[in-house]
mmCIF file of C-alpha atoms and ligand atoms in Angstrom:
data_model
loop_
_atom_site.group_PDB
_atom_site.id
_atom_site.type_symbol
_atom_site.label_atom_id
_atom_site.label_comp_id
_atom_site.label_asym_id
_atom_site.label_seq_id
_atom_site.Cartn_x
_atom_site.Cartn_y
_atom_site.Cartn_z
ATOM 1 C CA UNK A 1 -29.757 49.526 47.400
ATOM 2 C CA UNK A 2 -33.124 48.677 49.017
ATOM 3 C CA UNK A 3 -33.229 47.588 53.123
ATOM 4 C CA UNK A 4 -33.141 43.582 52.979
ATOM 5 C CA UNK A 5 -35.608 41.789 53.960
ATOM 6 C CA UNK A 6 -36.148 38.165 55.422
ATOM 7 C CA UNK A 7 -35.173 35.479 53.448
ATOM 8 C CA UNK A 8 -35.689 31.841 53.825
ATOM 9 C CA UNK A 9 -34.601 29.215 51.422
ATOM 10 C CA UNK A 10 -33.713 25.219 51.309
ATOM 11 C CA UNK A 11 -30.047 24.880 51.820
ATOM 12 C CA UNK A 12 -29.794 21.367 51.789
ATOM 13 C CA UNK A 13 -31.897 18.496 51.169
ATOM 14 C CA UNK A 14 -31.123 14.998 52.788
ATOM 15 C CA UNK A 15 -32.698 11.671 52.326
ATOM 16 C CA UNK A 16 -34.175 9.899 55.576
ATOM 17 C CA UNK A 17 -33.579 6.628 54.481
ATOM 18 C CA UNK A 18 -36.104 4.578 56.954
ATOM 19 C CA UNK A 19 -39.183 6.968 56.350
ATOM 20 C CA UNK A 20 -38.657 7.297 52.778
ATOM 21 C CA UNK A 21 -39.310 11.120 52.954
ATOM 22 C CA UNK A 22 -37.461 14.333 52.107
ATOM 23 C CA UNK A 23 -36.310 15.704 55.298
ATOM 24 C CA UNK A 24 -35.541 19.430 53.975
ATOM 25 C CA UNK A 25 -32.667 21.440 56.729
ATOM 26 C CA UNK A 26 -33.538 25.115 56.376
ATOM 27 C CA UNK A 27 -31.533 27.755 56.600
ATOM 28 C CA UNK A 28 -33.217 31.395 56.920
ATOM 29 C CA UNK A 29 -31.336 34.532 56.785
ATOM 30 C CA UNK A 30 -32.536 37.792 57.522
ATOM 31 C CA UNK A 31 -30.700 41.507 57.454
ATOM 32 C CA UNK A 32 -31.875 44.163 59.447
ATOM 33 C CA UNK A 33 -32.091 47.700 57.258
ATOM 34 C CA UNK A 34 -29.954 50.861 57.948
ATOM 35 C CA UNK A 35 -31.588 51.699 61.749
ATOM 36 C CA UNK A 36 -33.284 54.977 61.764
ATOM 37 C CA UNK A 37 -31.056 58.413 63.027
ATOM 38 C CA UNK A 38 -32.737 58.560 66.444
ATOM 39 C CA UNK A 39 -32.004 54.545 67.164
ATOM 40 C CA UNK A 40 -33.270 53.873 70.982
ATOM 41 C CA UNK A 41 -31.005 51.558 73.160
ATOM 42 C CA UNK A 42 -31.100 48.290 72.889
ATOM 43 C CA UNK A 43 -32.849 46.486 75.621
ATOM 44 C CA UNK A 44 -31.773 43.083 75.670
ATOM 45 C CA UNK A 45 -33.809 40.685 78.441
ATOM 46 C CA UNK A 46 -31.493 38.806 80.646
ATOM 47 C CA UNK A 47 -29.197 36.495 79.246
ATOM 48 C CA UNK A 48 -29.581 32.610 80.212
ATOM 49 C CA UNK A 49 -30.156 30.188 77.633
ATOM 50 C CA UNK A 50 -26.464 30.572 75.558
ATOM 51 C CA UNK A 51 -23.764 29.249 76.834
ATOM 52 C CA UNK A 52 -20.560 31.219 78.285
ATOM 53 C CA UNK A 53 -18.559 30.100 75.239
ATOM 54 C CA UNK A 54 -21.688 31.340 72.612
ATOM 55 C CA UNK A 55 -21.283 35.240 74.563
ATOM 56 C CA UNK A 56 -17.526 35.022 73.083
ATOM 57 C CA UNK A 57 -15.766 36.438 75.715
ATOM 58 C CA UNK A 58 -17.423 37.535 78.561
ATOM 59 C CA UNK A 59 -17.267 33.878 80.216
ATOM 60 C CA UNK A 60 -15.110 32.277 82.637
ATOM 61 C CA UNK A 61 -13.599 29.505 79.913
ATOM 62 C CA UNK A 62 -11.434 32.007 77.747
ATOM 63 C CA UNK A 63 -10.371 29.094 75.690
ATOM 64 C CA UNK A 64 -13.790 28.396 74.264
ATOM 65 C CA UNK A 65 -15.107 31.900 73.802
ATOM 66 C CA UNK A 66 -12.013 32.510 71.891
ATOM 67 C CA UNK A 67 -12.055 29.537 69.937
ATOM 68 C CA UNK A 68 -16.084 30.787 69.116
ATOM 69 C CA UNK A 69 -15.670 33.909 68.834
ATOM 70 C CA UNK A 70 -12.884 33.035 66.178
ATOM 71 C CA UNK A 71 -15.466 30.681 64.278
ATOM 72 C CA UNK A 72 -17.364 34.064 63.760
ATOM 73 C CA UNK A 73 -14.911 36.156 63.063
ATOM 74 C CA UNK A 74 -12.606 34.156 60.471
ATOM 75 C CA UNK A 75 -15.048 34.058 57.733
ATOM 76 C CA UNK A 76 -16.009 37.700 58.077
ATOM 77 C CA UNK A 77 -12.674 38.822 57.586
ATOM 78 C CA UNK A 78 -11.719 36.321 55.030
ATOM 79 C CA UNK A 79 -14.401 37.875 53.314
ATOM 80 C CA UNK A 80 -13.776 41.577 54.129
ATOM 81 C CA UNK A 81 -10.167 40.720 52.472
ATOM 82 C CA UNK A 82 -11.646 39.722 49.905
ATOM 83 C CA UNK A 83 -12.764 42.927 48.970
ATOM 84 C CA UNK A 84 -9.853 44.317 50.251
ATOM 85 C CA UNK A 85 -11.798 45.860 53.846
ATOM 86 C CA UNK A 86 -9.827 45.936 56.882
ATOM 87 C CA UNK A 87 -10.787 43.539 59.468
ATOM 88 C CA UNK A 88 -13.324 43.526 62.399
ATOM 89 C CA UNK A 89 -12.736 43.249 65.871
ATOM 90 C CA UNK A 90 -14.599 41.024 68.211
ATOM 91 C CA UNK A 91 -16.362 43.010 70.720
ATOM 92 C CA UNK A 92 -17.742 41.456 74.295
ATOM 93 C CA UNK A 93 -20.124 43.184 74.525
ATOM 94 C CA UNK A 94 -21.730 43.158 71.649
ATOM 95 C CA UNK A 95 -21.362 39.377 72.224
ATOM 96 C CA UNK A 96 -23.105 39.256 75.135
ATOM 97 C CA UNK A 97 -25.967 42.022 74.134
ATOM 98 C CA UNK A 98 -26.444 39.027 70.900
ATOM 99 C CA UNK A 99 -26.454 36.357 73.426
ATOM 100 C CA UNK A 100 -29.191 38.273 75.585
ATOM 101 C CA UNK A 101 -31.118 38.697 72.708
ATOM 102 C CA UNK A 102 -31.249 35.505 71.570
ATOM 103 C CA UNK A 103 -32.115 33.750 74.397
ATOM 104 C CA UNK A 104 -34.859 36.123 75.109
ATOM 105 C CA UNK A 105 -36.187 35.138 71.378
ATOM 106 C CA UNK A 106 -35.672 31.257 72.247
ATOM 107 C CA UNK A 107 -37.689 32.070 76.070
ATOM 108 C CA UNK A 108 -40.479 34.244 74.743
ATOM 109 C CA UNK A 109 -40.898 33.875 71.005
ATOM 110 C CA UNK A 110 -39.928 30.591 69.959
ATOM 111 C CA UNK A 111 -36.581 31.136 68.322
ATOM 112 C CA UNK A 112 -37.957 33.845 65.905
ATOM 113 C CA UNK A 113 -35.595 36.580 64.153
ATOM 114 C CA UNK A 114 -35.137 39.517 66.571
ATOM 115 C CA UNK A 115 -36.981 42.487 65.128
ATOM 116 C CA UNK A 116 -33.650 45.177 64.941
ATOM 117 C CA UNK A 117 -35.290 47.755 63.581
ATOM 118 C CA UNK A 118 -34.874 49.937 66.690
ATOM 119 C CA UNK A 119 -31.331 48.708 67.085
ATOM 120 C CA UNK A 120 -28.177 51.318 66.765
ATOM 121 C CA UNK A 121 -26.489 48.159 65.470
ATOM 122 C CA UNK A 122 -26.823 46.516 61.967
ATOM 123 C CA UNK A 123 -27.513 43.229 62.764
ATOM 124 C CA UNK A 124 -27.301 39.608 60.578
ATOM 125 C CA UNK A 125 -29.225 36.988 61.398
ATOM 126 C CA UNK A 126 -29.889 33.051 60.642
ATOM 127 C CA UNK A 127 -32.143 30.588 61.829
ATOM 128 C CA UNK A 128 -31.376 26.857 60.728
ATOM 129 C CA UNK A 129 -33.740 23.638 60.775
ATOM 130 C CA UNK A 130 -30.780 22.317 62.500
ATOM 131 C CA UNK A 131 -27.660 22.477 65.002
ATOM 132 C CA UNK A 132 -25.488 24.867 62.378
ATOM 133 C CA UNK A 133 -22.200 25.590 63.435
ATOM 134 C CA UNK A 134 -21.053 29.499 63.388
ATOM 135 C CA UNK A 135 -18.956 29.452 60.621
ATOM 136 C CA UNK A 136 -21.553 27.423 58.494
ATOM 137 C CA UNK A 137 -24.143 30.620 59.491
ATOM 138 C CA UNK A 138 -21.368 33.001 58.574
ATOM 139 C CA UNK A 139 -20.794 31.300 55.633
ATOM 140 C CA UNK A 140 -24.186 31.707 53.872
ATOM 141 C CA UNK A 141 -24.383 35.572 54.621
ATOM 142 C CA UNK A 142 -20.859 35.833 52.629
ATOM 143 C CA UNK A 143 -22.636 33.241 49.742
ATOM 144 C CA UNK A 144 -24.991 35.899 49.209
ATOM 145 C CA UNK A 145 -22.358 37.981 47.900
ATOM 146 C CA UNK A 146 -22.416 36.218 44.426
ATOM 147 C CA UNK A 147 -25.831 38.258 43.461
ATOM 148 C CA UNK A 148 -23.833 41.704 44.441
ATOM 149 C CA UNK A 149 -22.635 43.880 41.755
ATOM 150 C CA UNK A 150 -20.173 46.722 43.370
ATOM 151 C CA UNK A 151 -19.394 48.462 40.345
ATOM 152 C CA UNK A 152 -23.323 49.832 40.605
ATOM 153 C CA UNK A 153 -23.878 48.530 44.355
ATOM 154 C CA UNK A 154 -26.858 46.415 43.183
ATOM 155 C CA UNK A 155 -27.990 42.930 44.121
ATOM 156 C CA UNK A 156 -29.481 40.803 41.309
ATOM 157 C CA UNK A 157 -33.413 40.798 40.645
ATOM 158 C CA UNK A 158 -35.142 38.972 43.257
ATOM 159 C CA UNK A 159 -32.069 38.169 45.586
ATOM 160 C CA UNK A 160 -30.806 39.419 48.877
ATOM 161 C CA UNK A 161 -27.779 40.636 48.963
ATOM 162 C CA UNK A 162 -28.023 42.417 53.092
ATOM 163 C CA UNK A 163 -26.446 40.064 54.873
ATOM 164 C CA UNK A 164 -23.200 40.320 52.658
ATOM 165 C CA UNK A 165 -22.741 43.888 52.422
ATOM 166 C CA UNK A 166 -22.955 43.956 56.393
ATOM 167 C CA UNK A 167 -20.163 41.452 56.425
ATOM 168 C CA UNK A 168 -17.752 43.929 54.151
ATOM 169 C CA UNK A 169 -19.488 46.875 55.319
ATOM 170 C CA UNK A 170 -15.875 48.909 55.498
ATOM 171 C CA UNK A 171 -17.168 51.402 58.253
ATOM 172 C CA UNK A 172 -18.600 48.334 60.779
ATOM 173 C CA UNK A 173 -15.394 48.264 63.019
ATOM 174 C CA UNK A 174 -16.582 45.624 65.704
ATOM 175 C CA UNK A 175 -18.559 42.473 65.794
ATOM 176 C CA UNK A 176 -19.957 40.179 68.508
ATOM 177 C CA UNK A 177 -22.293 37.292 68.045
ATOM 178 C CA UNK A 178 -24.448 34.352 69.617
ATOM 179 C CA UNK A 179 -26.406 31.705 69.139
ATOM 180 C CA UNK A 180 -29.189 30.014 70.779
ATOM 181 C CA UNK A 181 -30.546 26.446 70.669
ATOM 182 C CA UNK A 182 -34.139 25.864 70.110
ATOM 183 C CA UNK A 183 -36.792 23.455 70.126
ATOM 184 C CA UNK A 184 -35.483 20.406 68.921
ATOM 185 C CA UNK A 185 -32.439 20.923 66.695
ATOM 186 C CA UNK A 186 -32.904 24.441 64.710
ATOM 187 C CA UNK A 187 -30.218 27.407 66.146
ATOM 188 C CA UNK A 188 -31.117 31.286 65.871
ATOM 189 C CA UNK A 189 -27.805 33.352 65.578
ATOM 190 C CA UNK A 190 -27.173 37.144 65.875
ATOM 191 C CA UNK A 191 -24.205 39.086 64.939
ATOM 192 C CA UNK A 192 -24.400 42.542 66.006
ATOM 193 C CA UNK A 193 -22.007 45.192 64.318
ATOM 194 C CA UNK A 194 -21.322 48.484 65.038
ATOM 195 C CA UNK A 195 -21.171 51.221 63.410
ATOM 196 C CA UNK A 196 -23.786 49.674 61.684
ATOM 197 C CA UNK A 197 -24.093 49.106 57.647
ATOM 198 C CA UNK A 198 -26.259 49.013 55.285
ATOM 199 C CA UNK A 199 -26.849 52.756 54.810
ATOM 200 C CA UNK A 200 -29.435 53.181 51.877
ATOM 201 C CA UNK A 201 -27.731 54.811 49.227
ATOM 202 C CA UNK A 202 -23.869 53.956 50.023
ATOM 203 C CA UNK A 203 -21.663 51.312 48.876
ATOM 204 C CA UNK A 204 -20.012 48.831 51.508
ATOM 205 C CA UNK A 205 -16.927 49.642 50.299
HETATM 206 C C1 LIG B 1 -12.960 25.165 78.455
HETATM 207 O O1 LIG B 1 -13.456 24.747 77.204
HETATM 208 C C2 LIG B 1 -12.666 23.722 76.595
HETATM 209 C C3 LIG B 1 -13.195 23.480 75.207
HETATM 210 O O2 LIG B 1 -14.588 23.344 75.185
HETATM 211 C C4 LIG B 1 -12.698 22.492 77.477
HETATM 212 O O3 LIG B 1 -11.922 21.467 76.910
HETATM 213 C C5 LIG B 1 -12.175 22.841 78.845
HETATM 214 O O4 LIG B 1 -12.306 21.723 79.718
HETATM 215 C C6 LIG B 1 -12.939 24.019 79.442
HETATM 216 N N1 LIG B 1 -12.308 24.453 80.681
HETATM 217 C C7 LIG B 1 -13.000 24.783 81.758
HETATM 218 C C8 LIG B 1 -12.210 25.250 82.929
HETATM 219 O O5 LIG B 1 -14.231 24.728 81.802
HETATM 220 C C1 LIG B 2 -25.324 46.264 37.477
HETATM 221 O O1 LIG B 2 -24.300 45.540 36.869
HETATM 222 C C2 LIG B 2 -24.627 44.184 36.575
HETATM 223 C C3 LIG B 2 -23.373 43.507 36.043
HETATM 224 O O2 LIG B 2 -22.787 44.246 35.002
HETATM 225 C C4 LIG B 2 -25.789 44.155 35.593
HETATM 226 O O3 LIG B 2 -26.145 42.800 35.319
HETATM 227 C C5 LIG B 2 -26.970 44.872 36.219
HETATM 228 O O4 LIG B 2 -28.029 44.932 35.300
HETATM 229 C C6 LIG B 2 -26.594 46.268 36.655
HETATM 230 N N1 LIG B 2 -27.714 46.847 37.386
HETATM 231 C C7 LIG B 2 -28.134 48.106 37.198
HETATM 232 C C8 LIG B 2 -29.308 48.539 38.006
HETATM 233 O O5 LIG B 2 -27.586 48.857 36.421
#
């Protein structure tokens, strides 16, 4: 199947009662492709706007990065079951690399997706209109999964089907993930997987 691209669509509208308006909460997701065979290092800027329980594990308060890095990691391997994959594993550090990255993108860019392409990780992505909780991001990467065919590893017409076949991408052994705030309500967040998926050419599983 083809690298994924960007995609942005309306996840749920809501009525603003007093200013008789649509007030439309975006969600945006956004898969990066297969990296290329010579992948340079990530260089992440220095962590600062995520907080010690968003870097899932590398913080002093081992209560909350657990109990975050668990809202992550839950719905990827309820999915992975699913489909009858094994499990990730939460990794640190690729839980605090994410939580570099994304605060660099909140300093320096205005909460934009990270451009992965150089990564050696595959890497998921979502940017929300509003504060979205982990699982809720999560949770729309693994929706995607109802445009993937596996008996011919195709995604349907016109639909992205990348951020799902990351999630149950058998091979990806680790994950570790972040979020950042933004301006005013909307949240960027970053999982980072490694080995990385989304190979062109190979089924997830
Ligand atoms: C750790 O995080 C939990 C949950 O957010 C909080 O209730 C607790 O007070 C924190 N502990 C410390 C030592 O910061
Ligand atoms: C793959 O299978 C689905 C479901 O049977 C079908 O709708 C789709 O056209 C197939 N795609 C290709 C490229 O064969």
């Amino acid at each position: 199947m083809a690298p994924s691209r960007c995609q942005r669509f309306v996840l749920l509208p809501t009525t603003m009662a007093t200013a008789c308006f649509l007030t439309v909460l975006l969600l945006a997701l956004c898969a990066a492709p297969a990296p290329a065979q010579a992948a340079r290092a990530l260089t992440p800027g220095r962590a600062g706007a995520v907080t010690k329980a968003q870097q899932g594990g590398t913080g002093s308060n081992a209560t909350a990065a657990a109990a975050a890095a668990d809202e992550y990691l839950a719905p990827h391997n309820q999915a992975r079951a699913a489909v009858g994959v094994p499990p990730l594993r939460w990794s640190a550090d690729l839980a605090s690399t994410a939580a570099a990255v994304v605060a660099q993108q909140q300093r320096q860019v205005g909460c934009t997706f990270v451009d992965m392409g150089g990564s050696p990780y595959g890497a998921n992505q979502g940017w929300a209109s509003y504060r979205a909780r982990p699982a809720e991001v999560v949770a729309s990467w693994v929706a995607q999964g109802r445009y993937y065919t596996h008996a011919n590893n195709t995604c349907a017409p016109g639909r992205q089907c990348g951020t799902y076949t990351q999630v149950v991408w058998r091979r990806s052994a680790e994950v570790g993930c972040a979020q950042a705030n933004c301006a005013t309500v909307a949240t960027l967040t970053l999982c980072l997987y490694n080995p990385h998926g989304n190979v062109q050419g190979q089924s997830p599983y």
